[in-house]
Short mmCIF file of C-alpha atoms in Angstrom, two decimals:
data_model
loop_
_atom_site.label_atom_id
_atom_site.label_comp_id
_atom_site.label_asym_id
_atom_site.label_seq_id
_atom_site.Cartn_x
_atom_site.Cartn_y
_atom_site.Cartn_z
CA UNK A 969 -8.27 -13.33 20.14
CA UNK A 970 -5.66 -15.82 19.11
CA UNK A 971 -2.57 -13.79 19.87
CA UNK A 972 0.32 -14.42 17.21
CA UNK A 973 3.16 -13.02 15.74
CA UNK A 974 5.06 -12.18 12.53
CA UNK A 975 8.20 -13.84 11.72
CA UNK A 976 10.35 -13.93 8.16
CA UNK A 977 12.18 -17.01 8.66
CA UNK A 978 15.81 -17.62 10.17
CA UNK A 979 17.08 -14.37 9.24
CA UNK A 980 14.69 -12.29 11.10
CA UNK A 981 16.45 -10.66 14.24
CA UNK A 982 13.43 -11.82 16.03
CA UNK A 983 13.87 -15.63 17.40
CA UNK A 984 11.69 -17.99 18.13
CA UNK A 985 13.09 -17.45 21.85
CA UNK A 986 11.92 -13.42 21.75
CA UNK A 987 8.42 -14.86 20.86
CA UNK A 988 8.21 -16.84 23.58
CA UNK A 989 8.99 -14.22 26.09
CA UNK A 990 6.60 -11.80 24.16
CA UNK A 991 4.24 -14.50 25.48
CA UNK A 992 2.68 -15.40 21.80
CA UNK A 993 0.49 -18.11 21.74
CA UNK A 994 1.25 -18.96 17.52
CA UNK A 995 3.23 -17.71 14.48
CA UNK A 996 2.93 -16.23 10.81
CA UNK A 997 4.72 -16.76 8.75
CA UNK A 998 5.53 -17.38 4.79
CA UNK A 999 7.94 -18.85 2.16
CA UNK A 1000 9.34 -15.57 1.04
CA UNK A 1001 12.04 -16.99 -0.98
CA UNK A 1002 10.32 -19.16 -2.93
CA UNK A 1003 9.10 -16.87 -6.56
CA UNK A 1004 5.63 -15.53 -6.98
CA UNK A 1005 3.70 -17.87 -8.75
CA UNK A 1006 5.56 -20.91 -8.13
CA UNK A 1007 3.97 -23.94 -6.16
CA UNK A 1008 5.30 -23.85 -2.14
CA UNK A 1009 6.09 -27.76 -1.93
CA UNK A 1010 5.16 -30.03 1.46
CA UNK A 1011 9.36 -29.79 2.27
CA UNK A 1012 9.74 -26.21 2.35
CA UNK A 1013 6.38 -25.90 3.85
CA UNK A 1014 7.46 -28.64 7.15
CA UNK A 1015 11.01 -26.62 6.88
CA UNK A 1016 9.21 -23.91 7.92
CA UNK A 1017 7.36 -25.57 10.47
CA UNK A 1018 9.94 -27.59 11.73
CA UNK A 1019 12.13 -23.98 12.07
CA UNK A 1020 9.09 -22.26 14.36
CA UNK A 1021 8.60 -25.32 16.30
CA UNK A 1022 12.83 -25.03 17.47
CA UNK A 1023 14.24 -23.08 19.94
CA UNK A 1024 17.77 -21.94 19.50
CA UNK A 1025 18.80 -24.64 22.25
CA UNK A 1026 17.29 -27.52 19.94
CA UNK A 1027 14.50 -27.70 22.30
CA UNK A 1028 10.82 -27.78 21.34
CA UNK A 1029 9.30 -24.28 21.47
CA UNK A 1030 5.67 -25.65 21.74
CA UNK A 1031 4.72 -22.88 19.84
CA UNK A 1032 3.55 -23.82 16.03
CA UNK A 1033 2.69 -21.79 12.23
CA UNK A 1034 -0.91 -20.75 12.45
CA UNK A 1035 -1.14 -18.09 9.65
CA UNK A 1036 0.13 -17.87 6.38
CA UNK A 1037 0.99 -14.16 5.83
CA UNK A 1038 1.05 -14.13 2.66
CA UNK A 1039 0.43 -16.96 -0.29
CA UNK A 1040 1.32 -14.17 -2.69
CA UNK A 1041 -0.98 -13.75 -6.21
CA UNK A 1042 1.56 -12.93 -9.31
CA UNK A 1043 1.33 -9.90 -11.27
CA UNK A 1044 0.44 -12.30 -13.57
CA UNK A 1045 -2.57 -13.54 -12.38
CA UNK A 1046 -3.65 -9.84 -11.24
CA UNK A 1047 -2.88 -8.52 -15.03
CA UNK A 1048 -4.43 -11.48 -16.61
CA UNK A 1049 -0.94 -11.73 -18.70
CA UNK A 1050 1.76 -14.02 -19.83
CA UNK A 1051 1.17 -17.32 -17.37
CA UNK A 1052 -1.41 -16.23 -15.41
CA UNK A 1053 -3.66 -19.21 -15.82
CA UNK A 1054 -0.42 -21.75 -15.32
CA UNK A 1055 -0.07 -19.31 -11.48
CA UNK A 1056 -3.62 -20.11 -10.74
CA UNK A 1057 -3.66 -24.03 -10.79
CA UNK A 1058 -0.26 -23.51 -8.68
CA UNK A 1059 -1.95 -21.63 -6.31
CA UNK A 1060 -4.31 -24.32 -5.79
CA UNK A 1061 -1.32 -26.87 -5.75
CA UNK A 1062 -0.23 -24.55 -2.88
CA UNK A 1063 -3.42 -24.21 -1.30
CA UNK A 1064 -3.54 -28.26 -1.02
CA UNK A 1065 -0.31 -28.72 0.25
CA UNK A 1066 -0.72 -26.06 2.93
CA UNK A 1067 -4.14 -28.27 4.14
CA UNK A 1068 -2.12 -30.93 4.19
CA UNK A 1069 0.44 -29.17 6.52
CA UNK A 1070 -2.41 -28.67 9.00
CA UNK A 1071 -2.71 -24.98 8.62
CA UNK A 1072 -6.18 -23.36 7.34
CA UNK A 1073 -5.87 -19.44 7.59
CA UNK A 1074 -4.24 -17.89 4.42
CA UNK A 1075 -3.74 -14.20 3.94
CA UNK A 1076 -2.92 -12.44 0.43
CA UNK A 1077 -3.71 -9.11 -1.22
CA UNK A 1078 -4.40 -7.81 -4.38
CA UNK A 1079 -2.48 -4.88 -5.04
CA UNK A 1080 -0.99 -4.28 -8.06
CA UNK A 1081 3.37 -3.84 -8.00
CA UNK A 1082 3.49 -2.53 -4.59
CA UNK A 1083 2.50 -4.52 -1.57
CA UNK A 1084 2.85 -1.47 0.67
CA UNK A 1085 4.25 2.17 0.33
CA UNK A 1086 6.53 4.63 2.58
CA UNK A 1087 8.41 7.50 2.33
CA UNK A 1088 10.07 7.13 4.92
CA UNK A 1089 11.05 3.96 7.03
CA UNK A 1090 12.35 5.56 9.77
CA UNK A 1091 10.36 8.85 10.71
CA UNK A 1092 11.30 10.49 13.70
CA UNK A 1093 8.78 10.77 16.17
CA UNK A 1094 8.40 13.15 19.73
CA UNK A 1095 9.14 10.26 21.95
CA UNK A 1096 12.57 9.96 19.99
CA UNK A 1097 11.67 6.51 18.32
CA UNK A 1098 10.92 6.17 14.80
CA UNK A 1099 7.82 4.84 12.82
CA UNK A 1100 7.13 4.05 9.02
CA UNK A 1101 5.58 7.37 7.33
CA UNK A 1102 3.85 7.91 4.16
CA UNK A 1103 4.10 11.82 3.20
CA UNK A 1104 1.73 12.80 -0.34
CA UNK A 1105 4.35 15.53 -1.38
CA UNK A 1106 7.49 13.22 -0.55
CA UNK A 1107 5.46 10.54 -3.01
CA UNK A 1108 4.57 13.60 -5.70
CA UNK A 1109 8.76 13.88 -5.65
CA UNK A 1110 9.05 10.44 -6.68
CA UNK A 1111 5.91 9.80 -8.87
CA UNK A 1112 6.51 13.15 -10.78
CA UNK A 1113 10.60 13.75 -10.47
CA UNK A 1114 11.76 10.70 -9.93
CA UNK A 1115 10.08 8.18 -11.92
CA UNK A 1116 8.65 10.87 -14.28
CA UNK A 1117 5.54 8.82 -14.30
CA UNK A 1118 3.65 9.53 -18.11
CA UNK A 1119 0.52 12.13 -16.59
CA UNK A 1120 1.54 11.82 -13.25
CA UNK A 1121 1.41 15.43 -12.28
CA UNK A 1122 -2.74 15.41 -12.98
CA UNK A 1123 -2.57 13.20 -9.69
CA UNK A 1124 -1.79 15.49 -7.38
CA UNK A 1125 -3.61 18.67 -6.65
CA UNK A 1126 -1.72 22.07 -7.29
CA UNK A 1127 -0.63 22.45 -3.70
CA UNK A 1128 1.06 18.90 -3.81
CA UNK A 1129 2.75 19.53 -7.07
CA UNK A 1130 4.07 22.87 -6.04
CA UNK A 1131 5.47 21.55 -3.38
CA UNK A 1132 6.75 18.60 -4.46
CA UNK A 1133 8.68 20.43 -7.26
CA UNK A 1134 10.46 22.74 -4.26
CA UNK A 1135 11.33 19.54 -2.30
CA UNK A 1136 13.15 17.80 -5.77
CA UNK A 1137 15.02 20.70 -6.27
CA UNK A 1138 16.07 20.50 -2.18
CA UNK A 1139 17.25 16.99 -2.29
CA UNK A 1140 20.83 15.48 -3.13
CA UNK A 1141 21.46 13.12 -5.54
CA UNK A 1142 21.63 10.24 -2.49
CA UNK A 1143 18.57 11.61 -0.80
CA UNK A 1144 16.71 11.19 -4.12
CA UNK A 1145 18.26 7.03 -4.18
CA UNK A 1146 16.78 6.94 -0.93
CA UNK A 1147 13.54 7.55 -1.12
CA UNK A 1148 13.44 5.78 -4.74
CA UNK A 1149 14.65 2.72 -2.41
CA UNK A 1150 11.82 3.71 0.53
CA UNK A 1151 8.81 3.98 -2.11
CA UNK A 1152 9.54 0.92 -4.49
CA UNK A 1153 10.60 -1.49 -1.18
CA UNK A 1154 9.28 -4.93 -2.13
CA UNK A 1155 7.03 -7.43 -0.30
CA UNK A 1156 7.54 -7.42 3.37
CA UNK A 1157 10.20 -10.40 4.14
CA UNK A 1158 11.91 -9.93 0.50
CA UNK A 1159 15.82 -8.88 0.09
CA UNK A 1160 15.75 -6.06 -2.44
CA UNK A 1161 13.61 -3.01 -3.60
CA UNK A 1162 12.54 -3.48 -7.10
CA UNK A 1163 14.44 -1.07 -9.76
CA UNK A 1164 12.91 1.92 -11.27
CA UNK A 1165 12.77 0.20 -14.36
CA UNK A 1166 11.15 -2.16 -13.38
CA UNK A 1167 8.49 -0.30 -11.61
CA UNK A 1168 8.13 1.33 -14.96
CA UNK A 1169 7.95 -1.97 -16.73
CA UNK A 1170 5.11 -3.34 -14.26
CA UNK A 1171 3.17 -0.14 -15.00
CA UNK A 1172 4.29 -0.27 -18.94
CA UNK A 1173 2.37 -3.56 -18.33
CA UNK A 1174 -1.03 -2.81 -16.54
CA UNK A 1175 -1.80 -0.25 -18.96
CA UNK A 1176 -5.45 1.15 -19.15
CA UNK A 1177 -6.33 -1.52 -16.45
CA UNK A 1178 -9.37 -0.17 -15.03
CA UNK A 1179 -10.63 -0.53 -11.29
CA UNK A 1180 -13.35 -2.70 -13.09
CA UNK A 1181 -10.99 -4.72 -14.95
CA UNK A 1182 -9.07 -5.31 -12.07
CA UNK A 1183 -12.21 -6.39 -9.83
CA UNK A 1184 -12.94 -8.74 -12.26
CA UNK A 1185 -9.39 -9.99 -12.72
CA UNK A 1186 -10.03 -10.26 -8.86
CA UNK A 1187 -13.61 -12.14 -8.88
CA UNK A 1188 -11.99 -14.61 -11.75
CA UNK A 1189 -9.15 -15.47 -8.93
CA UNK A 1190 -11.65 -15.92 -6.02
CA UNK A 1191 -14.01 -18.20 -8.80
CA UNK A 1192 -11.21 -20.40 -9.01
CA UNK A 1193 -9.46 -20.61 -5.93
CA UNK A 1194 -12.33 -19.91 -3.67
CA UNK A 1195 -13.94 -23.44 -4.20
CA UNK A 1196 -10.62 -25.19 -3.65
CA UNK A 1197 -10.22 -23.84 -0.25
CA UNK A 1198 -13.54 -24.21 0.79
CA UNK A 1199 -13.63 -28.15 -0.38
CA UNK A 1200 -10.04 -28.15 1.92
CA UNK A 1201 -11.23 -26.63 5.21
CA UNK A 1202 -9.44 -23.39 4.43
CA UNK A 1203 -10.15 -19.67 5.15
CA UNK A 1204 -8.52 -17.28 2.58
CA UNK A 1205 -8.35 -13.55 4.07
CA UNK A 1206 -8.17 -10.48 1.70
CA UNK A 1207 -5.77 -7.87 3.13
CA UNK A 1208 -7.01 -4.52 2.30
CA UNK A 1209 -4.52 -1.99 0.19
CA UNK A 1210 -1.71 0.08 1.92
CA UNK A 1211 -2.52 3.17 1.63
CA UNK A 1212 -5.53 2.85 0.79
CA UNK A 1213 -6.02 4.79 -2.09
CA UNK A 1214 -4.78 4.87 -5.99
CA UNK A 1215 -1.13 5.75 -6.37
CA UNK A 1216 0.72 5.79 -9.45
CA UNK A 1217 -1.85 5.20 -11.73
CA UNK A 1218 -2.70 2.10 -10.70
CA UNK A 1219 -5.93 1.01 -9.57
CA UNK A 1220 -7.04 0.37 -6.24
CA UNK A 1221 -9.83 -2.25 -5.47
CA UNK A 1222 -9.53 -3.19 -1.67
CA UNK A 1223 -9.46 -0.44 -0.05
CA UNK A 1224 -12.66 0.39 1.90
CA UNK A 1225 -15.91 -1.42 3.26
CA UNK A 1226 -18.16 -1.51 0.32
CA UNK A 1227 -15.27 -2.86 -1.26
CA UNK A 1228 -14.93 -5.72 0.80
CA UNK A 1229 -18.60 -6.40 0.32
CA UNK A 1230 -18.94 -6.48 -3.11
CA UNK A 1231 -16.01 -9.07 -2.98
CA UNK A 1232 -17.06 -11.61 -0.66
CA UNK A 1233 -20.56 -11.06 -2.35
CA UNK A 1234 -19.38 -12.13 -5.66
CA UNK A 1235 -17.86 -15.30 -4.18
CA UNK A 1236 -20.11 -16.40 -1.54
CA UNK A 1237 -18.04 -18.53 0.64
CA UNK A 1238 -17.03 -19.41 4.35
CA UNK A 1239 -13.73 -19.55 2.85
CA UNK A 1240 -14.03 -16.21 1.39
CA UNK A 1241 -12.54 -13.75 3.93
CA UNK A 1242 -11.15 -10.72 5.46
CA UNK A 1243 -8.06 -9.61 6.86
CA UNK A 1244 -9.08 -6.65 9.15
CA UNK A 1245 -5.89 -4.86 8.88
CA UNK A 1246 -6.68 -1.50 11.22
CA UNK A 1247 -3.33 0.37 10.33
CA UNK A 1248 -3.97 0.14 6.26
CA UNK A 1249 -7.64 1.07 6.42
CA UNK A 1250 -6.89 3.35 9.30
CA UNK A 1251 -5.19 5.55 6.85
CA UNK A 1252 -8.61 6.53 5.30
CA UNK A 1253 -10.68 8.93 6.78
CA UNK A 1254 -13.87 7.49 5.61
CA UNK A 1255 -13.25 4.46 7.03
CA UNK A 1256 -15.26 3.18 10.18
CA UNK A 1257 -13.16 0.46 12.01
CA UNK A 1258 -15.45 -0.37 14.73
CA UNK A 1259 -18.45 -0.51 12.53
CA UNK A 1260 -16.78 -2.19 9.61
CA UNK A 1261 -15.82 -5.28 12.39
CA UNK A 1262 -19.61 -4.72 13.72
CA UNK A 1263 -21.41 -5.49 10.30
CA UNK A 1264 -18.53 -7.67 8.92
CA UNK A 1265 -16.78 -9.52 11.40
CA UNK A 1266 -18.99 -12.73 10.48
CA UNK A 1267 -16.30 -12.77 7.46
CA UNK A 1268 -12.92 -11.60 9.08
CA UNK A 1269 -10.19 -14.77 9.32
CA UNK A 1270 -7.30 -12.25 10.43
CA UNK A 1271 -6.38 -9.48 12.49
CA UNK A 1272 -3.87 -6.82 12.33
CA UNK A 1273 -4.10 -4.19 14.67
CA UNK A 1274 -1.99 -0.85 14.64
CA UNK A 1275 -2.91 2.41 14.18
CA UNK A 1276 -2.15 5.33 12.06
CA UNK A 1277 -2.09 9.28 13.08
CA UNK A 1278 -3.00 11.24 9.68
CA UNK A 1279 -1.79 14.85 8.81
CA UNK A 1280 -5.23 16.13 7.93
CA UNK A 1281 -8.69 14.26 6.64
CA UNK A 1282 -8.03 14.36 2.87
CA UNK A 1283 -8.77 10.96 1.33
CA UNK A 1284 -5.17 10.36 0.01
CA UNK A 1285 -3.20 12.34 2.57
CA UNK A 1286 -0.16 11.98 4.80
CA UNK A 1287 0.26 10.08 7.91
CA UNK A 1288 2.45 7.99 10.04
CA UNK A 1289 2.07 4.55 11.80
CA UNK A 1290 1.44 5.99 15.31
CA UNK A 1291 1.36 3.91 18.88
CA UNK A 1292 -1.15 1.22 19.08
CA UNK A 1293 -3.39 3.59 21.14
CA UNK A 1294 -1.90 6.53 20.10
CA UNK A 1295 -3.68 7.20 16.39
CA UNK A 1296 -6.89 8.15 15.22
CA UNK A 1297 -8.40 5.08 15.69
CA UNK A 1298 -10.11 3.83 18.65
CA UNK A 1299 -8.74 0.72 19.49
CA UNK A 1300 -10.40 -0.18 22.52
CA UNK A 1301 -14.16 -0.20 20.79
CA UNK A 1302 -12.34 -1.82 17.95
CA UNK A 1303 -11.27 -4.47 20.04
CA UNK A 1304 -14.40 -4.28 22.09
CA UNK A 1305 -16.66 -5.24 18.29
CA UNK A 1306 -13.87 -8.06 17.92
CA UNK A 1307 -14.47 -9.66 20.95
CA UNK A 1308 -18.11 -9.43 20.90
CA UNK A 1309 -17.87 -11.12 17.38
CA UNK A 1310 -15.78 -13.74 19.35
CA UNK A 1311 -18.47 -14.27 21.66
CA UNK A 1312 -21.47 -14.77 18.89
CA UNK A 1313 -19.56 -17.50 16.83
CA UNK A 1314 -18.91 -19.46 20.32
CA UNK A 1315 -22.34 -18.95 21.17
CA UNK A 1316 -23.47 -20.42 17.28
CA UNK A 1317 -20.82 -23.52 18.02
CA UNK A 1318 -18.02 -22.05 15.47
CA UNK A 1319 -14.49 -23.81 15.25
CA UNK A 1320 -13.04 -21.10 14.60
CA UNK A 1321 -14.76 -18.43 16.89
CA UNK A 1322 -11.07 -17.27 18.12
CA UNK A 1323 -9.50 -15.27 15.74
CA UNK A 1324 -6.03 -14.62 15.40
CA UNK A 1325 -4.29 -11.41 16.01
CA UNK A 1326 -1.09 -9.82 15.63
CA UNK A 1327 0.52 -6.34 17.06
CA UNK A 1328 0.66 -5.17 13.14
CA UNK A 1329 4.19 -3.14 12.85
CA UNK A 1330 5.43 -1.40 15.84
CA UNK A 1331 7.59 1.88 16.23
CA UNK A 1332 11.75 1.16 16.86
CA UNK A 1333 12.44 2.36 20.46
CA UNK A 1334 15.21 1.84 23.37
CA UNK A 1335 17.29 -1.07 21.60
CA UNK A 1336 15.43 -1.31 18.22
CA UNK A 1337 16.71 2.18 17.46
CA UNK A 1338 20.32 0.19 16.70
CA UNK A 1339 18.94 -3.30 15.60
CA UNK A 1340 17.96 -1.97 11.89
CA UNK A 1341 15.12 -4.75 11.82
CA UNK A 1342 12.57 -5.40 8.58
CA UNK A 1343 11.32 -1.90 8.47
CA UNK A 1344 8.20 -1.95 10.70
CA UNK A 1345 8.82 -4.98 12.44
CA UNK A 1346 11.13 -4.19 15.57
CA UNK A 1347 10.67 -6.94 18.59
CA UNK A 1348 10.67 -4.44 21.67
CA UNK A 1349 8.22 -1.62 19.67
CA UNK A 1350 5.85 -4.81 19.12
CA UNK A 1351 6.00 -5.91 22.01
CA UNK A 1352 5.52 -3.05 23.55
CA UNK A 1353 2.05 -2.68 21.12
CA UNK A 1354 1.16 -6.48 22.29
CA UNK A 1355 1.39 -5.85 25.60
CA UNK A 1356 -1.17 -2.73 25.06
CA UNK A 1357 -3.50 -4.51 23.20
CA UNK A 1358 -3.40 -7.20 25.74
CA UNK A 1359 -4.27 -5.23 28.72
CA UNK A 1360 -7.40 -3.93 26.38
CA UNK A 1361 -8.54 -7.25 25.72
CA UNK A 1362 -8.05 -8.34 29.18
CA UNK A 1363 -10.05 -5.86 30.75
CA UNK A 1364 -12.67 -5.97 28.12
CA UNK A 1365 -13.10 -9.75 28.51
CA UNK A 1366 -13.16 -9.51 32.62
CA UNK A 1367 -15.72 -6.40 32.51
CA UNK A 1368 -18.00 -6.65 34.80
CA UNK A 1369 -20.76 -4.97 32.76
CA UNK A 1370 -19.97 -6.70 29.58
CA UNK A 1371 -19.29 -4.88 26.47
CA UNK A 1372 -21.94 -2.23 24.95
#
């Protein structure tokens, strides 16, 4: 595996420098300020590039952008409203200026309003760090209290709603602000949470947007955009939704392994992709991460590995982003299917048999714990997650039996 790492531009408390001591061999990265729909031009794209390939001495860092995490999709283009068709042709402007940066791996999602969803950013946990935590009764508060969602309430089973109504009536006026501000937090790299209202107004906005309707709003994207990357050399990567199951109404279309296959199916495509993403599908119970990189890897562009401990094995339960080898799932025969994936596209003569990786989130321990980094992202936590993964792959790679 190619081993990378996240970075959000010059503002992220993580340098360049850190990286290189972390011992990453390349970088993702994206152009978070420029707007959703708008075309990302060659400048800001070598801005970027020129930024990651600086240290903070001036020197060369000889490390350079390998992943785009993420070439975001509007609401526009997912709702099929206002300029949605205008977003699409700028997407492909996007798309060619990004081949003509020299990069070729392009992650995105498809998740309506929300790119991901906590209650809490900073969860407590028994070692006395903290982790990112997604609690179903915390989320009724909001959905039902809070936002007073239209039909919310028939969401929830009785137990949640229950509940939920005795932890409203528990929380101050600022707690209540808070986890408003945890549950609508933007895209990962972005400035501000979005407002209630205009939460409210996104929702007013999808409407009766079925999970149909939305896979074929989905299937019309990967019909357009699909071909343009494929004619450019480029492999798009689907990241999967977070959590991975329906919340607020909304519909949910990436969010287990058949639905991964009917996707790619619809657009066959080498440039048609996955981003393995263990922590988000992790989350699921029915979800087999092993096997899904067993029968699928041939498709996966993009790795992010973490790991999730749930509360209990209800579909859309509770849990919080755990230790790399510390959740429920097993990373080592997760990492052992990736590497024996590795080892068939060498063996078939693919380019791109190496695929890159990234310690996905991290907990905030020792000096993180006072850093207040992006919420997920602290340097020593994912380091600390790198340098497990690394001593799996190692040992995995060096086995003297091979893998099984």
């Amino acid at each position: 595996m190619r081993q990378t790492w996240r970075w959000f531009g010059p503002a992220d408390i993580a340098s360049i420098d850190d990286m290189l001591q972390a011992g990453v061999e390349g970088v993702v990265s994206a152009l978070h300020h420029v707007p959703n729909g708008v075309v990302w031009s060659l400048e800001e794209i070598a801005k970027r590039q020129q930024q990651i390939a600086t240290r903070k001495d001036g020197s060369p860092s000889g490390i350079a952008w390998e992943v785009i995490e993420s070439l975001p999709v509007s609401e526009d283009i997912k709702k099929q409203k206002n300029d949605w068709r205008q977003h699409i042709e700028n997407y492909k402007l996007s798309l060619e200026n990004v081949a003509r940066s020299g990069l070729e791996v392009v992650c995105y999602n498809f998740m309506p309003v929300l790119d991901w969803t906590r209650t809490e950013l900073r969860y407590r946990v028994a070692s006395g760090g903290t982790a990112m935590r997604f609690d179903i009764n915390d989320f009724a508060v909001f959905d039902i209290h809070i936002l007073q969602r239209r039909g919310a309430a028939e969401d929830f089973s009785e137990d949640v709603r229950t509940e939920a109504a005795r932890r409203f009536q528990g929380l101050s006026d600022e707690q209540r602000k808070v986890l408003a501000r945890n549950v609508t937090m933007g895209l990962p790299g972005s400035t501000e949470s979005l407002t209630i209202q205009e939460v409210q107004a996104h929702l007013d906005e999808y409407g009766h947007i079925s999970p149909d309707q939305l896979r074929r709003h989905f299937v019309d994207f990967l019909g357009e955009v699909v071909p343009v990357a494929e004619k450019l050399g480029l492999r798009l990567c689907c990241h999967p939704d977070d959590p991975p199951f329906p919340l607020l109404g909304l519909p949910r279309v990436m969010s287990t392994e058949a639905d991964y296959v009917y996707m790619t199916g619809m657009v066959e495509s080498p440039a048609n992709g996955i981003t393995l993403c263990s922590g988000s599908l992790g989350a699921r119970p029915d979800n087999d991460l092993p096997g899904m990189m067993r029968r699928l890897g041939d498709k996966v562009h993009f790795l992010h590995l973490r790991n999730v401990k749930k509360d209990n094995d209800s579909l859309a339960g509770s849990f919080f982003e755990a230790e790399h080898l510390g959740g429920d799932t097993d990373m080592v025969a997760l990492i052992a299917a990736i590497i024996a994936e590795e080892r068939k596209r060498r063996a078939a003569g693919r380019a791109d048999w190496q695929i890159p990786m990234r310690p996905d989130h991290g907990q905030d321990i020792l000096d993180d714990l006072g850093r207040r980094s992006q919420p997920g992202y602290p340097t020593i936590g994912r380091l600390k997650g790198l340098a497990e993964l690394r001593g799996i792959m190692t040992a995995l790679e060096h086995a003297e039996f091979g893998l099984r």
